[in-house]
Amino acid sequence: QVQLVESGGGLVQPGGSLRLSCAASGRTLNSYDMGWFRRAPGKEREFVGFVSWSGMLTYVADSAKGRFTVSSDNYKSTVYLHMNSLRSEDTGVYYCAAKRRGNSQYDDWGQGTPVTVSS
């Protein structure tokens, strides 16, 4: 099991930037890969981005391409979601999640950090 704690959310104006962090703890972190998800008000949870624990493989959802990137820092056991050119539709609660490498399902989730994009 992996314990995850997100931070870095807040209020930002349209066009602004935020960096979300997800600190992970557990005995076998290098066996896991990480995902970022969000839940907008009144909507289903959706995938935002993926990063392998090594940081060698990353990808983001189409809605985030060109604006968001994901990265990892193994020494800090932390993964990041870098968000630029934020839009009002990016508002929501952002979660990081962990899955065992090779699995399709994410089993461990953080508590989420809220992001509000508004002027």
mmCIF file of N, CA and C in Angstrom:
data_model
loop_
_atom_site.group_PDB
_atom_site.id
_atom_site.type_symbol
_atom_site.label_atom_id
_atom_site.label_comp_id
_atom_site.label_asym_id
_atom_site.label_seq_id
_atom_site.Cartn_x
_atom_site.Cartn_y
_atom_site.Cartn_z
ATOM 1 N N GLN A 1 0.843 -1.196 0.000
ATOM 2 C CA GLN A 1 0.000 0.000 0.000
ATOM 3 C C GLN A 1 0.878 1.246 0.000
ATOM 4 N N VAL A 2 0.387 2.261 -0.686
ATOM 5 C CA VAL A 2 1.112 3.526 -0.785
ATOM 6 C C VAL A 2 0.256 4.626 -0.170
ATOM 7 N N GLN A 3 0.874 5.447 0.650
ATOM 8 C CA GLN A 3 0.180 6.598 1.223
ATOM 9 C C GLN A 3 0.539 7.836 0.398
ATOM 10 N N LEU A 4 -0.467 8.610 0.070
ATOM 11 C CA LEU A 4 -0.286 9.748 -0.820
ATOM 12 C C LEU A 4 -0.868 11.012 -0.195
ATOM 13 N N VAL A 5 -0.113 12.103 -0.284
ATOM 14 C CA VAL A 5 -0.584 13.382 0.244
ATOM 15 C C VAL A 5 -0.342 14.463 -0.808
ATOM 16 N N GLU A 6 -1.423 15.047 -1.308
ATOM 17 C CA GLU A 6 -1.317 16.117 -2.296
ATOM 18 C C GLU A 6 -1.232 17.473 -1.609
ATOM 19 N N SER A 7 -0.623 18.414 -2.311
ATOM 20 C CA SER A 7 -0.576 19.795 -1.838
ATOM 21 C C SER A 7 -0.366 20.712 -3.037
ATOM 22 N N GLY A 8 -0.545 22.007 -2.802
ATOM 23 C CA GLY A 8 -0.261 22.981 -3.843
ATOM 24 C C GLY A 8 -1.467 23.587 -4.513
ATOM 25 N N GLY A 9 -2.651 23.109 -4.174
ATOM 26 C CA GLY A 9 -3.843 23.678 -4.775
ATOM 27 C C GLY A 9 -4.133 25.067 -4.239
ATOM 28 N N GLY A 10 -5.084 25.747 -4.871
ATOM 29 C CA GLY A 10 -5.460 27.078 -4.421
ATOM 30 C C GLY A 10 -6.257 27.821 -5.464
ATOM 31 N N LEU A 11 -6.367 29.106 -5.259
ATOM 32 C CA LEU A 11 -7.088 29.987 -6.177
ATOM 33 C C LEU A 11 -6.091 30.645 -7.126
ATOM 34 N N VAL A 12 -6.394 30.600 -8.407
ATOM 35 C CA VAL A 12 -5.509 31.193 -9.405
ATOM 36 C C VAL A 12 -6.357 31.832 -10.494
ATOM 37 N N GLN A 13 -5.854 32.893 -11.076
ATOM 38 C CA GLN A 13 -6.591 33.566 -12.140
ATOM 39 C C GLN A 13 -6.435 32.808 -13.461
ATOM 40 N N PRO A 14 -7.383 32.960 -14.345
ATOM 41 C CA PRO A 14 -7.235 32.341 -15.680
ATOM 42 C C PRO A 14 -5.933 32.776 -16.332
ATOM 43 N N GLY A 15 -5.260 31.796 -16.953
ATOM 44 C CA GLY A 15 -3.960 32.050 -17.538
ATOM 45 C C GLY A 15 -2.803 31.840 -16.594
ATOM 46 N N GLY A 16 -3.090 31.647 -15.333
ATOM 47 C CA GLY A 16 -2.055 31.462 -14.333
ATOM 48 C C GLY A 16 -1.523 30.040 -14.282
ATOM 49 N N SER A 17 -0.633 29.804 -13.316
ATOM 50 C CA SER A 17 0.028 28.508 -13.175
ATOM 51 C C SER A 17 -0.015 28.034 -11.734
ATOM 52 N N LEU A 18 0.021 26.733 -11.585
ATOM 53 C CA LEU A 18 0.149 26.090 -10.283
ATOM 54 C C LEU A 18 0.987 24.842 -10.445
ATOM 55 N N ARG A 19 1.660 24.469 -9.378
ATOM 56 C CA ARG A 19 2.336 23.180 -9.348
ATOM 57 C C ARG A 19 1.783 22.384 -8.171
ATOM 58 N N LEU A 20 1.188 21.247 -8.493
ATOM 59 C CA LEU A 20 0.694 20.348 -7.461
ATOM 60 C C LEU A 20 1.757 19.308 -7.146
ATOM 61 N N SER A 21 1.842 18.954 -5.882
ATOM 62 C CA SER A 21 2.783 17.942 -5.429
ATOM 63 C C SER A 21 2.025 16.775 -4.821
ATOM 64 N N CYS A 22 2.619 15.604 -4.927
ATOM 65 C CA CYS A 22 2.054 14.408 -4.310
ATOM 66 C C CYS A 22 3.201 13.651 -3.660
ATOM 67 N N ALA A 23 3.242 13.695 -2.343
ATOM 68 C CA ALA A 23 4.276 12.988 -1.595
ATOM 69 C C ALA A 23 3.809 11.571 -1.314
ATOM 70 N N ALA A 24 4.668 10.619 -1.663
ATOM 71 C CA ALA A 24 4.315 9.211 -1.519
ATOM 72 C C ALA A 24 5.178 8.552 -0.456
ATOM 73 N N SER A 25 4.617 7.598 0.228
ATOM 74 C CA SER A 25 5.376 6.816 1.192
ATOM 75 C C SER A 25 4.938 5.371 1.108
ATOM 76 N N GLY A 26 5.871 4.479 1.358
ATOM 77 C CA GLY A 26 5.598 3.055 1.259
ATOM 78 C C GLY A 26 6.905 2.328 1.043
ATOM 79 N N ARG A 27 6.869 1.032 1.183
ATOM 80 C CA ARG A 27 8.123 0.294 1.138
ATOM 81 C C ARG A 27 8.626 0.011 -0.271
ATOM 82 N N THR A 28 7.726 -0.075 -1.233
ATOM 83 C CA THR A 28 8.145 -0.492 -2.584
ATOM 84 C C THR A 28 7.658 0.498 -3.628
ATOM 85 N N LEU A 29 7.993 1.757 -3.414
ATOM 86 C CA LEU A 29 7.515 2.786 -4.332
ATOM 87 C C LEU A 29 7.954 2.552 -5.758
ATOM 88 N N ASN A 30 9.113 1.964 -5.962
ATOM 89 C CA ASN A 30 9.602 1.770 -7.326
ATOM 90 C C ASN A 30 8.846 0.676 -8.069
ATOM 91 N N SER A 31 7.865 0.071 -7.414
ATOM 92 C CA SER A 31 6.990 -0.899 -8.079
ATOM 93 C C SER A 31 5.697 -0.280 -8.559
ATOM 94 N N TYR A 32 5.571 1.025 -8.341
ATOM 95 C CA TYR A 32 4.310 1.704 -8.641
ATOM 96 C C TYR A 32 4.500 2.770 -9.711
ATOM 97 N N ASP A 33 3.424 3.057 -10.399
ATOM 98 C CA ASP A 33 3.340 4.203 -11.284
ATOM 99 C C ASP A 33 2.226 5.108 -10.788
ATOM 100 N N MET A 34 2.283 6.375 -11.195
ATOM 101 C CA MET A 34 1.412 7.374 -10.585
ATOM 102 C C MET A 34 0.532 8.067 -11.613
ATOM 103 N N GLY A 35 -0.656 8.394 -11.164
ATOM 104 C CA GLY A 35 -1.573 9.126 -12.030
ATOM 105 C C GLY A 35 -2.125 10.351 -11.325
ATOM 106 N N TRP A 36 -2.529 11.325 -12.133
ATOM 107 C CA TRP A 36 -3.244 12.496 -11.634
ATOM 108 C C TRP A 36 -4.646 12.481 -12.230
ATOM 109 N N PHE A 37 -5.616 12.768 -11.383
ATOM 110 C CA PHE A 37 -7.012 12.814 -11.790
ATOM 111 C C PHE A 37 -7.629 14.086 -11.226
ATOM 112 N N ARG A 38 -8.779 14.435 -11.737
ATOM 113 C CA ARG A 38 -9.499 15.561 -11.164
ATOM 114 C C ARG A 38 -10.998 15.291 -11.239
ATOM 115 N N ARG A 39 -11.696 15.950 -10.328
ATOM 116 C CA ARG A 39 -13.164 15.907 -10.340
ATOM 117 C C ARG A 39 -13.659 17.329 -10.320
ATOM 118 N N ALA A 40 -14.248 17.735 -11.433
ATOM 119 C CA ALA A 40 -14.831 19.073 -11.519
ATOM 120 C C ALA A 40 -16.206 19.058 -10.858
ATOM 121 N N PRO A 41 -16.684 20.197 -10.400
ATOM 122 C CA PRO A 41 -18.007 20.248 -9.755
ATOM 123 C C PRO A 41 -19.090 19.678 -10.660
ATOM 124 N N GLY A 42 -19.815 18.707 -10.151
ATOM 125 C CA GLY A 42 -20.923 18.134 -10.894
ATOM 126 C C GLY A 42 -20.525 17.179 -11.995
ATOM 127 N N LYS A 43 -19.254 16.811 -12.054
ATOM 128 C CA LYS A 43 -18.796 15.934 -13.128
ATOM 129 C C LYS A 43 -18.114 14.692 -12.560
ATOM 130 N N GLU A 44 -17.915 13.717 -13.435
ATOM 131 C CA GLU A 44 -17.220 12.511 -13.052
ATOM 132 C C GLU A 44 -15.715 12.783 -12.942
ATOM 133 N N ARG A 45 -15.069 11.948 -12.166
ATOM 134 C CA ARG A 45 -13.615 12.033 -12.080
ATOM 135 C C ARG A 45 -13.004 11.713 -13.442
ATOM 136 N N GLU A 46 -11.973 12.456 -13.808
ATOM 137 C CA GLU A 46 -11.341 12.217 -15.100
ATOM 138 C C GLU A 46 -9.827 12.165 -14.962
ATOM 139 N N PHE A 47 -9.220 11.422 -15.877
ATOM 140 C CA PHE A 47 -7.778 11.287 -15.918
ATOM 141 C C PHE A 47 -7.145 12.578 -16.406
ATOM 142 N N VAL A 48 -6.016 12.946 -15.795
ATOM 143 C CA VAL A 48 -5.287 14.144 -16.205
ATOM 144 C C VAL A 48 -3.902 13.800 -16.734
ATOM 145 N N GLY A 49 -3.162 12.980 -15.987
ATOM 146 C CA GLY A 49 -1.805 12.678 -16.425
ATOM 147 C C GLY A 49 -1.236 11.456 -15.744
ATOM 148 N N PHE A 50 -0.156 10.931 -16.325
ATOM 149 C CA PHE A 50 0.493 9.719 -15.832
ATOM 150 C C PHE A 50 1.999 9.938 -15.809
ATOM 151 N N VAL A 51 2.649 9.391 -14.797
ATOM 152 C CA VAL A 51 4.103 9.394 -14.772
ATOM 153 C C VAL A 51 4.580 8.089 -14.167
ATOM 154 N N SER A 52 5.511 7.437 -14.838
ATOM 155 C CA SER A 52 6.119 6.256 -14.244
ATOM 156 C C SER A 52 6.986 6.697 -13.076
ATOM 157 N N TRP A 53 7.226 5.792 -12.141
ATOM 158 C CA TRP A 53 7.974 6.203 -10.947
ATOM 159 C C TRP A 53 9.364 6.702 -11.319
ATOM 160 N N SER A 54 9.939 6.118 -12.351
ATOM 161 C CA SER A 54 11.259 6.570 -12.790
ATOM 162 C C SER A 54 11.215 7.936 -13.454
ATOM 163 N N GLY A 55 10.030 8.348 -13.884
ATOM 164 C CA GLY A 55 9.897 9.608 -14.600
ATOM 165 C C GLY A 55 10.183 9.510 -16.080
ATOM 166 N N MET A 56 10.510 8.306 -16.544
ATOM 167 C CA MET A 56 10.900 8.141 -17.942
ATOM 168 C C MET A 56 9.702 8.157 -18.886
ATOM 169 N N LEU A 57 8.542 7.789 -18.373
ATOM 170 C CA LEU A 57 7.348 7.747 -19.217
ATOM 171 C C LEU A 57 6.303 8.671 -18.632
ATOM 172 N N THR A 58 5.843 9.603 -19.442
ATOM 173 C CA THR A 58 4.792 10.524 -19.008
ATOM 174 C C THR A 58 3.818 10.753 -20.148
ATOM 175 N N TYR A 59 2.588 11.002 -19.812
ATOM 176 C CA TYR A 59 1.619 11.482 -20.799
ATOM 177 C C TYR A 59 0.472 12.158 -20.073
ATOM 178 N N VAL A 60 -0.228 13.028 -20.805
ATOM 179 C CA VAL A 60 -1.347 13.764 -20.229
ATOM 180 C C VAL A 60 -2.558 13.626 -21.130
ATOM 181 N N ALA A 61 -3.709 13.926 -20.564
ATOM 182 C CA ALA A 61 -4.953 13.877 -21.315
ATOM 183 C C ALA A 61 -4.949 14.940 -22.415
ATOM 184 N N ASP A 62 -5.766 14.716 -23.436
ATOM 185 C CA ASP A 62 -5.819 15.662 -24.548
ATOM 186 C C ASP A 62 -6.159 17.073 -24.073
ATOM 187 N N SER A 63 -7.029 17.176 -23.085
ATOM 188 C CA SER A 63 -7.444 18.492 -22.582
ATOM 189 C C SER A 63 -6.299 19.243 -21.916
ATOM 190 N N ALA A 64 -5.234 18.512 -21.562
ATOM 191 C CA ALA A 64 -4.109 19.104 -20.850
ATOM 192 C C ALA A 64 -2.868 19.265 -21.716
ATOM 193 N N LYS A 65 -2.888 18.711 -22.902
ATOM 194 C CA LYS A 65 -1.697 18.760 -23.751
ATOM 195 C C LYS A 65 -1.311 20.196 -24.087
ATOM 196 N N GLY A 66 -0.022 20.456 -23.984
ATOM 197 C CA GLY A 66 0.486 21.792 -24.246
ATOM 198 C C GLY A 66 0.382 22.732 -23.065
ATOM 199 N N ARG A 67 -0.304 22.294 -22.011
ATOM 200 C CA ARG A 67 -0.471 23.152 -20.823
ATOM 201 C C ARG A 67 0.032 22.499 -19.543
ATOM 202 N N PHE A 68 -0.196 21.210 -19.392
ATOM 203 C CA PHE A 68 0.185 20.488 -18.174
ATOM 204 C C PHE A 68 1.327 19.525 -18.485
ATOM 205 N N THR A 69 2.205 19.355 -17.527
ATOM 206 C CA THR A 69 3.215 18.305 -17.592
ATOM 207 C C THR A 69 3.275 17.603 -16.241
ATOM 208 N N VAL A 70 3.775 16.378 -16.257
ATOM 209 C CA VAL A 70 3.936 15.609 -15.038
ATOM 210 C C VAL A 70 5.394 15.223 -14.899
ATOM 211 N N SER A 71 5.856 15.104 -13.675
ATOM 212 C CA SER A 71 7.237 14.740 -13.425
ATOM 213 C C SER A 71 7.334 14.030 -12.086
ATOM 214 N N SER A 72 8.491 13.430 -11.840
ATOM 215 C CA SER A 72 8.711 12.759 -10.564
ATOM 216 C C SER A 72 10.106 13.074 -10.046
ATOM 217 N N ASP A 73 10.236 13.028 -8.752
ATOM 218 C CA ASP A 73 11.531 13.201 -8.088
ATOM 219 C C ASP A 73 11.685 12.026 -7.122
ATOM 220 N N ASN A 74 12.442 11.039 -7.540
ATOM 221 C CA ASN A 74 12.563 9.831 -6.741
ATOM 222 C C ASN A 74 13.194 10.103 -5.381
ATOM 223 N N TYR A 75 14.135 11.011 -5.323
ATOM 224 C CA TYR A 75 14.815 11.286 -4.053
ATOM 225 C C TYR A 75 13.855 11.858 -3.018
ATOM 226 N N LYS A 76 12.890 12.612 -3.507
ATOM 227 C CA LYS A 76 11.896 13.193 -2.610
ATOM 228 C C LYS A 76 10.632 12.343 -2.531
ATOM 229 N N SER A 77 10.589 11.242 -3.296
ATOM 230 C CA SER A 77 9.384 10.391 -3.334
ATOM 231 C C SER A 77 8.152 11.229 -3.624
ATOM 232 N N THR A 78 8.282 12.098 -4.589
ATOM 233 C CA THR A 78 7.213 13.046 -4.895
ATOM 234 C C THR A 78 6.996 13.120 -6.406
ATOM 235 N N VAL A 79 5.745 13.204 -6.787
ATOM 236 C CA VAL A 79 5.413 13.460 -8.185
ATOM 237 C C VAL A 79 4.708 14.810 -8.266
ATOM 238 N N TYR A 80 4.776 15.399 -9.443
ATOM 239 C CA TYR A 80 4.281 16.759 -9.620
ATOM 240 C C TYR A 80 3.362 16.850 -10.829
ATOM 241 N N LEU A 81 2.433 17.777 -10.733
ATOM 242 C CA LEU A 81 1.605 18.148 -11.877
ATOM 243 C C LEU A 81 1.809 19.643 -12.078
ATOM 244 N N HIS A 82 2.455 19.983 -13.169
ATOM 245 C CA HIS A 82 2.731 21.380 -13.477
ATOM 246 C C HIS A 82 1.631 21.865 -14.415
ATOM 247 N N MET A 83 0.917 22.877 -13.988
ATOM 248 C CA MET A 83 -0.229 23.354 -14.745
ATOM 249 C C MET A 83 -0.010 24.806 -15.158
ATOM 250 N N ASN A 84 -0.073 25.050 -16.453
ATOM 251 C CA ASN A 84 0.083 26.396 -17.006
ATOM 252 C C ASN A 84 -1.164 26.754 -17.816
ATOM 253 N N SER A 85 -1.296 28.038 -18.104
ATOM 254 C CA SER A 85 -2.420 28.524 -18.922
ATOM 255 C C SER A 85 -3.747 27.982 -18.411
ATOM 256 N N LEU A 86 -3.944 28.087 -17.124
ATOM 257 C CA LEU A 86 -5.144 27.508 -16.507
ATOM 258 C C LEU A 86 -6.399 28.201 -16.985
ATOM 259 N N ARG A 87 -7.447 27.399 -17.087
ATOM 260 C CA ARG A 87 -8.751 27.858 -17.549
ATOM 261 C C ARG A 87 -9.781 27.589 -16.468
ATOM 262 N N SER A 88 -10.909 28.234 -16.579
ATOM 263 C CA SER A 88 -11.958 28.033 -15.573
ATOM 264 C C SER A 88 -12.397 26.573 -15.527
ATOM 265 N N GLU A 89 -12.365 25.895 -16.677
ATOM 266 C CA GLU A 89 -12.794 24.497 -16.703
ATOM 267 C C GLU A 89 -11.778 23.548 -16.060
ATOM 268 N N ASP A 90 -10.630 24.059 -15.654
ATOM 269 C CA ASP A 90 -9.669 23.248 -14.911
ATOM 270 C C ASP A 90 -9.991 23.217 -13.416
ATOM 271 N N THR A 91 -10.974 23.981 -13.013
ATOM 272 C CA THR A 91 -11.387 23.994 -11.611
ATOM 273 C C THR A 91 -11.849 22.614 -11.172
ATOM 274 N N GLY A 92 -11.423 22.201 -9.984
ATOM 275 C CA GLY A 92 -11.848 20.912 -9.448
ATOM 276 C C GLY A 92 -10.928 20.477 -8.331
ATOM 277 N N VAL A 93 -11.193 19.292 -7.831
ATOM 278 C CA VAL A 93 -10.312 18.683 -6.836
ATOM 279 C C VAL A 93 -9.380 17.718 -7.570
ATOM 280 N N TYR A 94 -8.102 17.882 -7.336
ATOM 281 C CA TYR A 94 -7.087 17.087 -8.022
ATOM 282 C C TYR A 94 -6.551 16.021 -7.067
ATOM 283 N N TYR A 95 -6.483 14.811 -7.597
ATOM 284 C CA TYR A 95 -6.044 13.664 -6.819
ATOM 285 C C TYR A 95 -4.846 13.004 -7.489
ATOM 286 N N CYS A 96 -3.925 12.526 -6.691
ATOM 287 C CA CYS A 96 -2.937 11.611 -7.243
ATOM 288 C C CYS A 96 -3.293 10.202 -6.784
ATOM 289 N N ALA A 97 -2.841 9.252 -7.576
ATOM 290 C CA ALA A 97 -3.164 7.858 -7.315
ATOM 291 C C ALA A 97 -1.988 6.991 -7.735
ATOM 292 N N ALA A 98 -1.907 5.823 -7.120
ATOM 293 C CA ALA A 98 -0.817 4.891 -7.404
ATOM 294 C C ALA A 98 -1.373 3.552 -7.852
ATOM 295 N N LYS A 99 -0.675 2.944 -8.802
ATOM 296 C CA LYS A 99 -1.040 1.594 -9.212
ATOM 297 C C LYS A 99 0.226 0.777 -9.366
ATOM 298 N N ARG A 100 0.122 -0.490 -9.085
ATOM 299 C CA ARG A 100 1.260 -1.367 -9.284
ATOM 300 C C ARG A 100 1.579 -1.453 -10.772
ATOM 301 N N ARG A 101 2.838 -1.411 -11.091
ATOM 302 C CA ARG A 101 3.250 -1.463 -12.489
ATOM 303 C C ARG A 101 2.677 -2.704 -13.139
ATOM 304 N N GLY A 102 2.069 -2.537 -14.304
ATOM 305 C CA GLY A 102 1.456 -3.639 -15.022
ATOM 306 C C GLY A 102 -0.028 -3.759 -14.769
ATOM 307 N N ASN A 103 -0.507 -3.166 -13.695
ATOM 308 C CA ASN A 103 -1.938 -3.169 -13.418
ATOM 309 C C ASN A 103 -2.607 -2.000 -14.131
ATOM 310 N N SER A 104 -3.884 -2.148 -14.374
ATOM 311 C CA SER A 104 -4.634 -1.050 -14.982
ATOM 312 C C SER A 104 -5.380 -0.230 -13.948
ATOM 313 N N GLN A 105 -5.609 -0.775 -12.785
ATOM 314 C CA GLN A 105 -6.414 -0.097 -11.774
ATOM 315 C C GLN A 105 -5.535 0.608 -10.756
ATOM 316 N N TYR A 106 -5.946 1.813 -10.429
ATOM 317 C CA TYR A 106 -5.284 2.570 -9.381
ATOM 318 C C TYR A 106 -5.898 2.183 -8.037
ATOM 319 N N ASP A 107 -5.071 1.734 -7.104
ATOM 320 C CA ASP A 107 -5.575 1.202 -5.840
ATOM 321 C C ASP A 107 -5.457 2.173 -4.676
ATOM 322 N N ASP A 108 -4.507 3.083 -4.746
ATOM 323 C CA ASP A 108 -4.252 3.977 -3.620
ATOM 324 C C ASP A 108 -4.444 5.418 -4.081
ATOM 325 N N TRP A 109 -5.151 6.187 -3.248
ATOM 326 C CA TRP A 109 -5.522 7.551 -3.614
ATOM 327 C C TRP A 109 -5.188 8.513 -2.484
ATOM 328 N N GLY A 110 -4.850 9.733 -2.870
ATOM 329 C CA GLY A 110 -4.690 10.781 -1.888
ATOM 330 C C GLY A 110 -6.021 11.412 -1.549
ATOM 331 N N GLN A 111 -5.976 12.393 -0.665
ATOM 332 C CA GLN A 111 -7.210 13.034 -0.202
ATOM 333 C C GLN A 111 -7.667 14.146 -1.137
ATOM 334 N N GLY A 112 -6.795 14.540 -2.054
ATOM 335 C CA GLY A 112 -7.137 15.568 -3.027
ATOM 336 C C GLY A 112 -6.744 16.966 -2.569
ATOM 337 N N THR A 113 -6.508 17.825 -3.546
ATOM 338 C CA THR A 113 -6.227 19.233 -3.274
ATOM 339 C C THR A 113 -7.066 20.072 -4.235
ATOM 340 N N PRO A 114 -7.777 21.071 -3.735
ATOM 341 C CA PRO A 114 -8.680 21.827 -4.597
ATOM 342 C C PRO A 114 -7.965 22.906 -5.398
ATOM 343 N N VAL A 115 -8.403 23.052 -6.629
ATOM 344 C CA VAL A 115 -7.900 24.095 -7.520
ATOM 345 C C VAL A 115 -9.097 24.883 -8.033
ATOM 346 N N THR A 116 -9.035 26.181 -7.877
ATOM 347 C CA THR A 116 -10.091 27.061 -8.379
ATOM 348 C C THR A 116 -9.463 28.077 -9.317
ATOM 349 N N VAL A 117 -9.944 28.089 -10.548
ATOM 350 C CA VAL A 117 -9.458 29.049 -11.537
ATOM 351 C C VAL A 117 -10.565 30.063 -11.762
ATOM 352 N N SER A 118 -10.320 31.263 -11.288
ATOM 353 C CA SER A 118 -11.356 32.289 -11.351
ATOM 354 C C SER A 118 -10.728 33.669 -11.238
ATOM 355 N N SER A 119 -11.360 34.623 -11.892
ATOM 356 C CA SER A 119 -10.894 36.000 -11.775
ATOM 357 C C SER A 119 -11.648 36.733 -10.678
#
